[in-house]
Short mmCIF file of C-alpha atoms in Angstrom, two decimals:
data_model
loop_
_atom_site.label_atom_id
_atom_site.label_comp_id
_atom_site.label_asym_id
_atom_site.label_seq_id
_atom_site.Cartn_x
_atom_site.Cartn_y
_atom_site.Cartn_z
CA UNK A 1 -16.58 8.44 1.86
CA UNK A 2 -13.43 10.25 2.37
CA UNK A 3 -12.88 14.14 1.97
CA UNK A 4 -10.47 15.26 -0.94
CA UNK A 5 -7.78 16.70 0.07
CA UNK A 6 -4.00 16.46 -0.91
CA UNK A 7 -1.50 14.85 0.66
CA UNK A 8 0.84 16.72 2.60
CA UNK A 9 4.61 16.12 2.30
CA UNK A 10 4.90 13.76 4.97
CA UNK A 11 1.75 12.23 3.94
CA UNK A 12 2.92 12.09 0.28
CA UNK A 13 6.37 10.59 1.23
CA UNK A 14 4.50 7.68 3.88
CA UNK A 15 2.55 6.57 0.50
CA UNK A 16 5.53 6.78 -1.81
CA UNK A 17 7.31 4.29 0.90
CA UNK A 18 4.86 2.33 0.99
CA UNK A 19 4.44 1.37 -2.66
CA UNK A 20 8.11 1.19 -3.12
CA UNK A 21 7.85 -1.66 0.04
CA UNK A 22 5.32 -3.34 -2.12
CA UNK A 23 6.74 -3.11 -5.34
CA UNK A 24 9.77 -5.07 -4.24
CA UNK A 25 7.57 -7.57 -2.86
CA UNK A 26 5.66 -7.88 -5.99
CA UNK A 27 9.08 -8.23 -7.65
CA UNK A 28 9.79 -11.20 -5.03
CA UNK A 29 5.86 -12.79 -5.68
CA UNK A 30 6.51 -12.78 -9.46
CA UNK A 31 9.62 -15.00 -9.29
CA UNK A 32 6.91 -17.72 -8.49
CA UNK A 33 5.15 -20.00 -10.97
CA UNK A 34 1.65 -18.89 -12.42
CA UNK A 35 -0.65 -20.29 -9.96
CA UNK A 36 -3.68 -19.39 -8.27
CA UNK A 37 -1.75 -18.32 -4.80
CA UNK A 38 0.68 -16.02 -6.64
CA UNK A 39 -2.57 -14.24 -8.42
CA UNK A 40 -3.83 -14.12 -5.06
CA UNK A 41 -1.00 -12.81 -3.16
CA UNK A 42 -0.55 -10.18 -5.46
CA UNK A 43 -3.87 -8.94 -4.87
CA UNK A 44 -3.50 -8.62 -1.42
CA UNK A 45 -0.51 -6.53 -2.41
CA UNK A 46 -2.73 -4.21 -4.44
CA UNK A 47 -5.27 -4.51 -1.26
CA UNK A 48 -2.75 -3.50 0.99
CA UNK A 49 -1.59 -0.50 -0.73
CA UNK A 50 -5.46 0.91 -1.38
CA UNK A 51 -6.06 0.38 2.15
CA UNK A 52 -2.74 2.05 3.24
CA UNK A 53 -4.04 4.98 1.26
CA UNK A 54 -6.84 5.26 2.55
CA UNK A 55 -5.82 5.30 6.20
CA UNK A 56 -3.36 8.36 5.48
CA UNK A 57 -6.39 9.98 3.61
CA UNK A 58 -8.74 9.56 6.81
CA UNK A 59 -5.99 10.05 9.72
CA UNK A 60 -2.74 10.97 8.27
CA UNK A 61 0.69 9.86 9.18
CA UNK A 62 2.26 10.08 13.14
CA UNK A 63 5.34 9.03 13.76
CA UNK A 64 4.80 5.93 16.36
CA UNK A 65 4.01 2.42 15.19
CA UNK A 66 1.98 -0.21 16.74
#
């Protein structure tokens, strides 16, 4: 699907940001009671970061947002 390659620097350090981002929210998410919406919303953490990946893998990182 997507070519191998490694991550440049830049690339490398946009990921690592990322999953720091998320990891506090996890750490937020948890604080909740075991119920289905917590499971839930800490998939769509896991989501977010494997889709985050992948973007960088297909187009890399530029230094704008939207």
């Amino acid at each position: 699907m997507y070519k191998r390659r490694p991550f440049s620097t830049k690339e490398a350090d946009a990921g690592a940001k990322i999953r720091q981002q998320l990891e506090q929210a996890e750490q937020i998410i948890k604080k909740i009671g075991p119920c289905r919406e917590r499971s839930l919303a800490l998939t769509k953490l896991d989501e977010a970061l494997l889709w985050a990946n992948a973007a960088i893998a297909e187009t890399g990182v530029a230094d704008y947002e939207q």
